[in-house]
mmCIF file of C-alpha atoms in Angstrom:
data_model
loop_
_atom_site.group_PDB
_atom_site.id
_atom_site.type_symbol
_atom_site.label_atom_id
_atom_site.label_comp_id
_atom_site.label_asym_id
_atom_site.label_seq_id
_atom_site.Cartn_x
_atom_site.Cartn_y
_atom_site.Cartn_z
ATOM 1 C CA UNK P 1217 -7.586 99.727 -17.885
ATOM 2 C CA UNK P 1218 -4.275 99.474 -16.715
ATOM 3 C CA UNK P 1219 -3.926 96.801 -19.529
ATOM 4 C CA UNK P 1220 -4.523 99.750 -22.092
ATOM 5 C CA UNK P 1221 -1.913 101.365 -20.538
ATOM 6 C CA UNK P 1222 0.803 98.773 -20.609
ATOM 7 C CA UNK P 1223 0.129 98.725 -24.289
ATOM 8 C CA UNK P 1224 0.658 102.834 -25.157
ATOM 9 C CA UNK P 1225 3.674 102.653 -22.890
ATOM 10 C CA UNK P 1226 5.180 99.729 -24.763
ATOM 11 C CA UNK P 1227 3.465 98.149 -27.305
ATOM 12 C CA UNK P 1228 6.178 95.889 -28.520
ATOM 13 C CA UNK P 1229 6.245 93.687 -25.512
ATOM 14 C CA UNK P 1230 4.938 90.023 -25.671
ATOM 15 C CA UNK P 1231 2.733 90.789 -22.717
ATOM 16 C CA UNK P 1232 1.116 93.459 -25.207
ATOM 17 C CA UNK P 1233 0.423 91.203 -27.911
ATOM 18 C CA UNK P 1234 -3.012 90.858 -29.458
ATOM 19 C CA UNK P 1235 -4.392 87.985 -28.567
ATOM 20 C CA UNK P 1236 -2.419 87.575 -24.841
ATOM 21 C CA UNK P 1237 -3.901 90.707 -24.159
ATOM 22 C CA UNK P 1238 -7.519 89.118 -25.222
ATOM 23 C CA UNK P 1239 -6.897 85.954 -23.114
ATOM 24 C CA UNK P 1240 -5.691 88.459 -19.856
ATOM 25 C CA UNK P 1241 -8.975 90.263 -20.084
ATOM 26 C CA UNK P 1242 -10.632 86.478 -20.021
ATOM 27 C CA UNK P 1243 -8.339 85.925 -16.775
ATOM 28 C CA UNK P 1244 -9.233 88.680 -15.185
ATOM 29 C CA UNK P 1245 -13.205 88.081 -15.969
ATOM 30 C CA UNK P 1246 -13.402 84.616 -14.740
ATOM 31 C CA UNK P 1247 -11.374 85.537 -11.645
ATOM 32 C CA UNK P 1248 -14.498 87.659 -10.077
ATOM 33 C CA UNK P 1249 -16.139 86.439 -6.965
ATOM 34 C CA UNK P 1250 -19.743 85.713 -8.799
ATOM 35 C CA UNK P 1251 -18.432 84.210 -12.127
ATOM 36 C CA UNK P 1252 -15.592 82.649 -11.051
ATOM 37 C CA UNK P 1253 -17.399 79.287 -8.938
ATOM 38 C CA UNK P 1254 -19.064 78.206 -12.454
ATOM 39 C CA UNK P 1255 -17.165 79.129 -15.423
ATOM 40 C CA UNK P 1256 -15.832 76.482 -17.704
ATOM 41 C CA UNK P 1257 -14.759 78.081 -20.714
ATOM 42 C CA UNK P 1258 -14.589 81.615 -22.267
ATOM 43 C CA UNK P 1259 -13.996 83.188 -25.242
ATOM 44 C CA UNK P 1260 -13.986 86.616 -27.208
ATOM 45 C CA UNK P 1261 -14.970 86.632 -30.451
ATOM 46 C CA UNK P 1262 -14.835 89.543 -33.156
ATOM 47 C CA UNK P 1263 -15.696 90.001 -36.533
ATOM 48 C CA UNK P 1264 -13.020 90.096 -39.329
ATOM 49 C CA UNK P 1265 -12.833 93.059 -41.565
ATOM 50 C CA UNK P 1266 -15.435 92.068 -43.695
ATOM 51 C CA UNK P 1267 -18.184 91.754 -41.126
ATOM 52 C CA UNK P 1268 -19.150 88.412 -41.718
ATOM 53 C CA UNK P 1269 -17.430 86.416 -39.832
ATOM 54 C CA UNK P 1270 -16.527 85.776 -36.330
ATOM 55 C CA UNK P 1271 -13.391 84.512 -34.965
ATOM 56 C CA UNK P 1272 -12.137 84.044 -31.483
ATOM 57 C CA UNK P 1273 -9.528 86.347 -30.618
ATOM 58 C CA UNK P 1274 -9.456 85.412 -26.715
ATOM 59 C CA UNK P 1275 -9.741 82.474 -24.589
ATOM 60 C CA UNK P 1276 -10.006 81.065 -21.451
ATOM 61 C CA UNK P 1277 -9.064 77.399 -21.126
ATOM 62 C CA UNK P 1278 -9.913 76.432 -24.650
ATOM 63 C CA UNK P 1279 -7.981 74.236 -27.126
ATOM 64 C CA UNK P 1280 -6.257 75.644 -29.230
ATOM 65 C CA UNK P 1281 -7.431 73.628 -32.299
ATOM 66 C CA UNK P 1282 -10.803 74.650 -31.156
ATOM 67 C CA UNK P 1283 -9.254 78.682 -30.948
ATOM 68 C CA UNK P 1284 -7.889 78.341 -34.365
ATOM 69 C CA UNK P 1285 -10.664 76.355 -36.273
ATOM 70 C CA UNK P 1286 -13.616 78.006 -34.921
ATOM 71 C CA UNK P 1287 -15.412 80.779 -37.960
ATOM 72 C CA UNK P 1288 -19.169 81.396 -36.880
ATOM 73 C CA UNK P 1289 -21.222 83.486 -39.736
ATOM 74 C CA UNK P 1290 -22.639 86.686 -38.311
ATOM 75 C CA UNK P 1291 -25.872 85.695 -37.665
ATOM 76 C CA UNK P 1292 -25.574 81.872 -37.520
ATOM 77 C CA UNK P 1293 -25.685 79.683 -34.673
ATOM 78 C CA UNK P 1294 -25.666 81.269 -31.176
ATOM 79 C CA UNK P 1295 -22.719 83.636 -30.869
ATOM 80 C CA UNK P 1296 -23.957 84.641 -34.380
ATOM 81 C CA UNK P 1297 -27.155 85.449 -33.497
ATOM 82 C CA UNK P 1298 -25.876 87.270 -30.209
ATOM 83 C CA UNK P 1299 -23.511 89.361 -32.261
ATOM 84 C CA UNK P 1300 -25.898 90.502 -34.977
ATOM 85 C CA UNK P 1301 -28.962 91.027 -32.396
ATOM 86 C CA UNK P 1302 -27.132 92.700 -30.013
ATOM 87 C CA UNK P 1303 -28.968 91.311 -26.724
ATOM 88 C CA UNK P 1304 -27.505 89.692 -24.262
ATOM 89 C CA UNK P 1305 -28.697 86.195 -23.968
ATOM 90 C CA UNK P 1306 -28.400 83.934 -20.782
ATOM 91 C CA UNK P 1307 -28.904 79.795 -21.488
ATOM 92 C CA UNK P 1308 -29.437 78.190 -18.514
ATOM 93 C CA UNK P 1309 -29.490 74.675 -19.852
ATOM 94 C CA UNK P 1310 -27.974 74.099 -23.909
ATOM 95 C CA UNK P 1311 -29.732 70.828 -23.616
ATOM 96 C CA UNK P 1312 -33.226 72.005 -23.477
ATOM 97 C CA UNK P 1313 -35.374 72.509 -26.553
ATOM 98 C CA UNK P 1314 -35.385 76.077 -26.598
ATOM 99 C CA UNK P 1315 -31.691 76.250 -26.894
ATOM 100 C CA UNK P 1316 -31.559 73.612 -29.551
ATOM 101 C CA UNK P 1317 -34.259 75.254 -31.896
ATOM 102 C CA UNK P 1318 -33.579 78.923 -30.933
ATOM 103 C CA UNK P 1319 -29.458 78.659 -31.373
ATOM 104 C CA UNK P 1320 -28.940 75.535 -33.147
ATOM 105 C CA UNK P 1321 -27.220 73.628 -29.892
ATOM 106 C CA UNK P 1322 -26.750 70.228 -30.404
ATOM 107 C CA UNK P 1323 -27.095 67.625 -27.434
ATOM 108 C CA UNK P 1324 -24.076 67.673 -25.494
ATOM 109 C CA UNK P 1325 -23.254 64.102 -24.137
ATOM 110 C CA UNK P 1326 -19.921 64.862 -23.016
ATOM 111 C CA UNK P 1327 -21.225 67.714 -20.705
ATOM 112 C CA UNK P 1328 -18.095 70.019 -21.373
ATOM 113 C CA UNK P 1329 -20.188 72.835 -20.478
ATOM 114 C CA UNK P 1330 -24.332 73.018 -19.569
ATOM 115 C CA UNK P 1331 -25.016 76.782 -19.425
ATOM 116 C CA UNK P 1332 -23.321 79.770 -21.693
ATOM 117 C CA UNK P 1333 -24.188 83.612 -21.725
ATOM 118 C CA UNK P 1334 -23.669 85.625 -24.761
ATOM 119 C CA UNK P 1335 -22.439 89.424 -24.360
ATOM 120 C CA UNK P 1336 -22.242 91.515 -27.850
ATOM 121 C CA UNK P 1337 -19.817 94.091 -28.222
ATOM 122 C CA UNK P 1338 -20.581 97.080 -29.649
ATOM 123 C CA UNK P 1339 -19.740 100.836 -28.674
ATOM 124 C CA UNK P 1340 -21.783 102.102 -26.115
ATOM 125 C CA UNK P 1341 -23.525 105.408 -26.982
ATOM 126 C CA UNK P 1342 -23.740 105.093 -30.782
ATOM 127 C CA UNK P 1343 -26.623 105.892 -32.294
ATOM 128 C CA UNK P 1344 -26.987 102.663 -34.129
ATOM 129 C CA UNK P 1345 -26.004 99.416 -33.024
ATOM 130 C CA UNK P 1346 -22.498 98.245 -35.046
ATOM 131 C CA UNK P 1347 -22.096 94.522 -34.239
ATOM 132 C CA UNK P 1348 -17.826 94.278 -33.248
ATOM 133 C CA UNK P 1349 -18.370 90.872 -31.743
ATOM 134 C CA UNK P 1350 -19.093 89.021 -28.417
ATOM 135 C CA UNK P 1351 -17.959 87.542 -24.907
ATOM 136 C CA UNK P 1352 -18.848 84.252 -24.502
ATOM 137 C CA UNK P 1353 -19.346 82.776 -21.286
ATOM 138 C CA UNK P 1354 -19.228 78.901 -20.537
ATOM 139 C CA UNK P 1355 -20.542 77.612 -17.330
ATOM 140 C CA UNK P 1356 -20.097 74.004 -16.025
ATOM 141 C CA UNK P 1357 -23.237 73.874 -14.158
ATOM 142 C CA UNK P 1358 -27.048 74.970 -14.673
ATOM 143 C CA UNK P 1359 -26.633 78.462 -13.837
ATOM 144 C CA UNK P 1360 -29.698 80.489 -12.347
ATOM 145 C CA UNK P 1361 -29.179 83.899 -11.116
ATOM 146 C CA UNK P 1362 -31.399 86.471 -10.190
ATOM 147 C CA UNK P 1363 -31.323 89.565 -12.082
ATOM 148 C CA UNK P 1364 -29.730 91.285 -9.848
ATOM 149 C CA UNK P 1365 -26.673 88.884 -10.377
ATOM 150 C CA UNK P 1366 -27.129 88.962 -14.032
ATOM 151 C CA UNK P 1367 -27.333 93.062 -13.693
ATOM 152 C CA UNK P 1368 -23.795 92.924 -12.284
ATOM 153 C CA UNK P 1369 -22.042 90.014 -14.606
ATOM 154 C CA UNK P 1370 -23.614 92.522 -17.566
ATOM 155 C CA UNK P 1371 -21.954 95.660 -15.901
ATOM 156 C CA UNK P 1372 -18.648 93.627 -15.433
ATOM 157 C CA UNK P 1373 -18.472 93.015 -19.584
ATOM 158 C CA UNK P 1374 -20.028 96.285 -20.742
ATOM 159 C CA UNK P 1375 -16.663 98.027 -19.213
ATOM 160 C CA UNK P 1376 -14.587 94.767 -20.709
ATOM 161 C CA UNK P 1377 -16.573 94.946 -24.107
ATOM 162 C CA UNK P 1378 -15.372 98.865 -24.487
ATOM 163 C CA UNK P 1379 -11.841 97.835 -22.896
ATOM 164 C CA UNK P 1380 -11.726 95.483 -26.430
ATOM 165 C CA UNK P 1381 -12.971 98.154 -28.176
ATOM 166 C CA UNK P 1382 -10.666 100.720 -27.134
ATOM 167 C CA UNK P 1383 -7.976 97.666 -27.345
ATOM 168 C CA UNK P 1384 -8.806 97.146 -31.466
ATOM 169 C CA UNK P 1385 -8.171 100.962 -31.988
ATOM 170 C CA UNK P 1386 -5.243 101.668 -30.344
ATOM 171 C CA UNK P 1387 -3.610 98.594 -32.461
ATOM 172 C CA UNK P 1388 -5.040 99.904 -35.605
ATOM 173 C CA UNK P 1389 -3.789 103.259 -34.482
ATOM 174 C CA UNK P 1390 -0.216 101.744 -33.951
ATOM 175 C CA UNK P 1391 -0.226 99.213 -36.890
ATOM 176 C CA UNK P 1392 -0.712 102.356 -39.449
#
């Protein structure tokens, strides 16, 4: 939180910016103790003002080209699908059939990343679900937790997701 604050108490600072505040929130995710051993890449996605597209907005050791080119349709492929359904959804291995059929994963020869989780962002406590994006998770490895791991990785983004959240409105709030 103390990232919301840096922004109200000075909004104009580079620190502040957008999408360095998006990547500082990826940081500070991959740094914890349980996520931190496997993660490969990360990313936060959101959908533009149209709803119908998502875009990444944050990253965590991504190319750029790859930051800047990437537009998944809401409902399409696997952050798509994440996004719209509004489940989390662990894939322990993007090779396996499941993965391929379910999300539309294609083999991955170069191995840049074997497991991903997919964490949708919407406002807690609404009475319908609003899709607003998703947290995307890359892991080098075959991950298997138990649930009681998975339980606290969820718990760690829900509070991120509605740190975004309340991110997106204070800049709308400050833009008009």
């Amino acid at each position: 939180y103390e990232y919301l604050a840096d922004y109200v108490i000075d909004a104009t600072n580079t620190r502040n910016q957008f999408e360095v505040f998006m990547d500082r929130i990826l940081v500070e995710v991959s740094n914890y103790r349980i996520i931190h051993p496997n993660i490969k890449q990360a990313s936060i996605m959101l959908l533009d003002e149209d709803k119908e597209n998502l875009r990444i907005v944050g990253q965590y050791n991504m190319a750029n080209n790859v930051v800047k080119n990437s537009v998944v349709k809401l409902g399409e492929k696997f952050v798509g699908k994440v996004t719209l359904e509004g489940e989390v959804v662990w894939i322990t291995d993007i090779n396996s059939k499941v993965a391929q059929e379910s999300y539309g994963f294609e083999p991955n020869i170069k191995k840049e990343y074997v497991s991903v989780m997919g964490f949708p962002i919407h406002e807690m406590g609404a009475e319908m679900y609003n899709p607003f994006g998703v947290i995307i998770i890359h892991f080098a490895e075959t991950i298997e937790l138990s649930e009681e791991e998975e339980s606290t990785i969820n718990k760690i983004l829900e509070v991120y997701a509605q740190v975004i959240l309340s991110f997106v409105k204070l800049n709308k709030f400050n833009i008009q």
